[in-house]
Each structure stands twice: as structure tokens, then as C-alpha cells.
Amino acid sequence: MSRASEIYPRARVSLREVGLRDGLQLVKAFPSTAGKAEWIKRAHGAGVRHFEVGSFLPASRMPQFADLRELIGVIAGLEGARSAALALNERGADDAMASGVDEVVCVVSATEEHSQANMRRSRAAAIDLVRSTAEKAAGAPKRPLVMAAISMAFGCSIAGPVDPAEVVRLSEACLEAGADIVGIADTVGFCGPKQVEELCEDIGKLCGDTPYSVHLHDTRGMGIANAAAALNAGARILDGSIGGLGGCPFAPGATGNVVFEDLVYLCETMGFATGIDLEALFPVREILKTEMPDEPLYGALARAGLPATVTYRH
């Protein structure tokens, strides 16, 4: 069994809450460290176990992630919880190894144009970063999982259409470079269920027994439909953010991630137990409203509530 399979067993669905990273990239005001810690603790109490909490970037550039190491420490103190954070360069990878984070995410763009805009490096150089990060992880006192996330996998807001075969090629290159797991991201919400199903099937064939993740945005209202297609195609790791926060500063037109609460409900009603109690998860939204009163929050379930006649497992 691979290291990734031990952490993300294919026998169940694993949901990654990415609001503390992706959800805070574009906000005008962000929560206090205490507010973020309460966000994590309450979500953990509801059953959430995977948290993506920031990027290893200078605080002068991304002040919303200045407390990243403190949040990694908060998660380390919660039973069964795992932290993840992005490393976009060699310094970030070094910082990640020293932080004790459980999972390091390296980004490889599906197009050269987005790679240059997002990280100011070629895709080949981004894969080299995956390789060097995996080598560092292998020698770290606490070995983190290394994920290679293929951004713009379903279409690029800068370059246009993306050939699925190119996404598979990049994913294979990342695995060969030492990544424990790959992920595919609809960074700007371009695609529909058919595209998601087909690419997930192709990535599933590449990965075999090793799990892969799917990161979706709801820019055009297709997020939940696309998540259902991913599940039907065999994906078992999905990203979402509480309240649908999110966006990419280098992806014009990108809006929020799939609403995490709606994603939980989708999984449960499709027969995939998540281990998450929705009634206990809803109050986390109140922290966001208090800490970021000017940020809009989304979610069909938050608006309509749980149906009285429907029960679900958690």
C-alpha cells in the first residue's frame, strides 16, 4: 500500500477543507489567528480531518498566511487531523520541511502561460520543484506527503482549451519525479460533468491503486454536478471550502470553490460516508461572518437547510 493510500484510503471519500488557503487568497480582510484556530477546531469537531491552511510565502506578499506555522501547530494537536500547505518555490519547500506540515502541495500548471503568470517559471521547472521537494521530504525528520496539483487542468483562462492528454502527461511526470499523489484542478470553473468524468477516468488509469484528488470551482454553477461526476468516475478525494470562499489571483474570473457543506451533503446522499456531521459544521460559518463580515458566503444547504425527511450517515 502506498503512503498516499494509507492517508487517503480508497474505500472511503476524503474531503479536504481548503478555505484557509484558497478561500483567503483574494479576501480584503482575513480572520485573526484566534478566529482561524476556532474555525479549524469547530470543523474538526464536526468530523473534518484534512485542512489546507496556507502557502509558504513571505508575509509581506501574503499577510493572510503569516500565521501558517501556528495553524499547523493547532492541527497537530487535534486527533486524526492533517495539515497541508503550498510550496511554490525552493524556499517554500525548505520552510515546509521545517514546519512539520503533514502534506506539501506543489503546483504544476497545465499551460506554460499560466505557469509563468502564477509562479514565473516553466512547467519543466515546476516539475523539478516537485522532484526536489520529494527528495527533501524523504530526508525530513517528519516526512510529509508530497502532492503535485495540476492547475488549469480543464481549461485555462489565459491560454484557452487544455488537451486532457497533456494533463495525464504532466501527472505522470510528477509521479515519476517522486510525488506521492497528484491532483487535478478546474481552477477557473471552465468544465462540465462530461469533461470531469473523462479526465478522472484517465487519471484513475494512470494512478491505479494510488488515490488522486479533484479540486473544483463553482464559477459557472457546475461545481456540485462536477463533483458528482468525479465521484462516479472513481475519485475519492475532493476539495471544498466552507461558505464557498476562494479564487486565484492569477486566474482572471475565478470565483469560489465548491461549497464544502454542499459537498458533504452530495457525498452522503450518493452513499459515500464522510464522517462529517453537517449540523455541527454549519456553525463554522458564523466564525467567517464575524471575522469577515464583508465577504459573501454561499451554499444551497445553508440557505434551504437539511430536508426533514432525509437522513444521512456521518
PDB file of N, CA and C in Angstrom, residues 6 11 19 48 79 125 137 185 217 221 309:
ATOM      1  N   GLU A   6      -2.567   5.044   2.516  1.00  0.00           N
ATOM      2  CA  GLU A   6      -2.741   4.928   3.959  1.00  0.00           C
ATOM      3  C   GLU A   6      -3.463   6.156   4.522  1.00  0.00           C
ATOM      4  N   ALA A  11     -11.280   3.216   0.006  1.00  0.00           N
ATOM      5  CA  ALA A  11     -12.552   2.624   0.419  1.00  0.00           C
ATOM      6  C   ALA A  11     -13.542   3.668   0.918  1.00  0.00           C
ATOM      7  N   GLY A  19     -10.525  26.199   2.623  1.00  0.00           N
ATOM      8  CA  GLY A  19     -10.917  27.590   2.814  1.00  0.00           C
ATOM      9  C   GLY A  19      -9.849  28.459   3.432  1.00  0.00           C
ATOM     10  N   VAL A  48     -14.314  17.039  10.209  1.00  0.00           N
ATOM     11  CA  VAL A  48     -13.351  17.355   9.143  1.00  0.00           C
ATOM     12  C   VAL A  48     -11.948  16.964   9.615  1.00  0.00           C
ATOM     13  N   GLU A  79      -6.761  15.258  17.207  1.00  0.00           N
ATOM     14  CA  GLU A  79      -6.694  13.830  16.888  1.00  0.00           C
ATOM     15  C   GLU A  79      -7.139  13.558  15.450  1.00  0.00           C
ATOM     16  N   ALA A 125      10.333  23.474 -14.960  1.00  0.00           N
ATOM     17  CA  ALA A 125      10.929  23.902 -13.692  1.00  0.00           C
ATOM     18  C   ALA A 125      10.008  23.569 -12.524  1.00  0.00           C
ATOM     19  N   ALA A 137      11.556  15.793   1.326  1.00  0.00           N
ATOM     20  CA  ALA A 137      10.592  15.124   2.192  1.00  0.00           C
ATOM     21  C   ALA A 137      11.106  13.763   2.654  1.00  0.00           C
ATOM     22  N   ALA A 185      -7.121  20.184 -11.063  1.00  0.00           N
ATOM     23  CA  ALA A 185      -7.899  21.328 -10.609  1.00  0.00           C
ATOM     24  C   ALA A 185      -8.579  22.050 -11.764  1.00  0.00           C
ATOM     25  N   HIS A 217     -14.017  24.478  -8.867  1.00  0.00           N
ATOM     26  CA  HIS A 217     -14.577  25.803  -8.575  1.00  0.00           C
ATOM     27  C   HIS A 217     -15.993  25.897  -9.139  1.00  0.00           C
ATOM     28  N   GLY A 221     -21.468  27.675 -11.768  1.00  0.00           N
ATOM     29  CA  GLY A 221     -22.543  26.917 -11.145  1.00  0.00           C
ATOM     30  C   GLY A 221     -22.499  25.425 -11.385  1.00  0.00           C
ATOM     31  N   THR A 309     -37.070  15.069   5.896  1.00  0.00           N
ATOM     32  CA  THR A 309     -37.377  13.674   5.568  1.00  0.00           C
ATOM     33  C   THR A 309     -36.171  12.883   5.111  1.00  0.00           C
TER      34      THR A 309
END
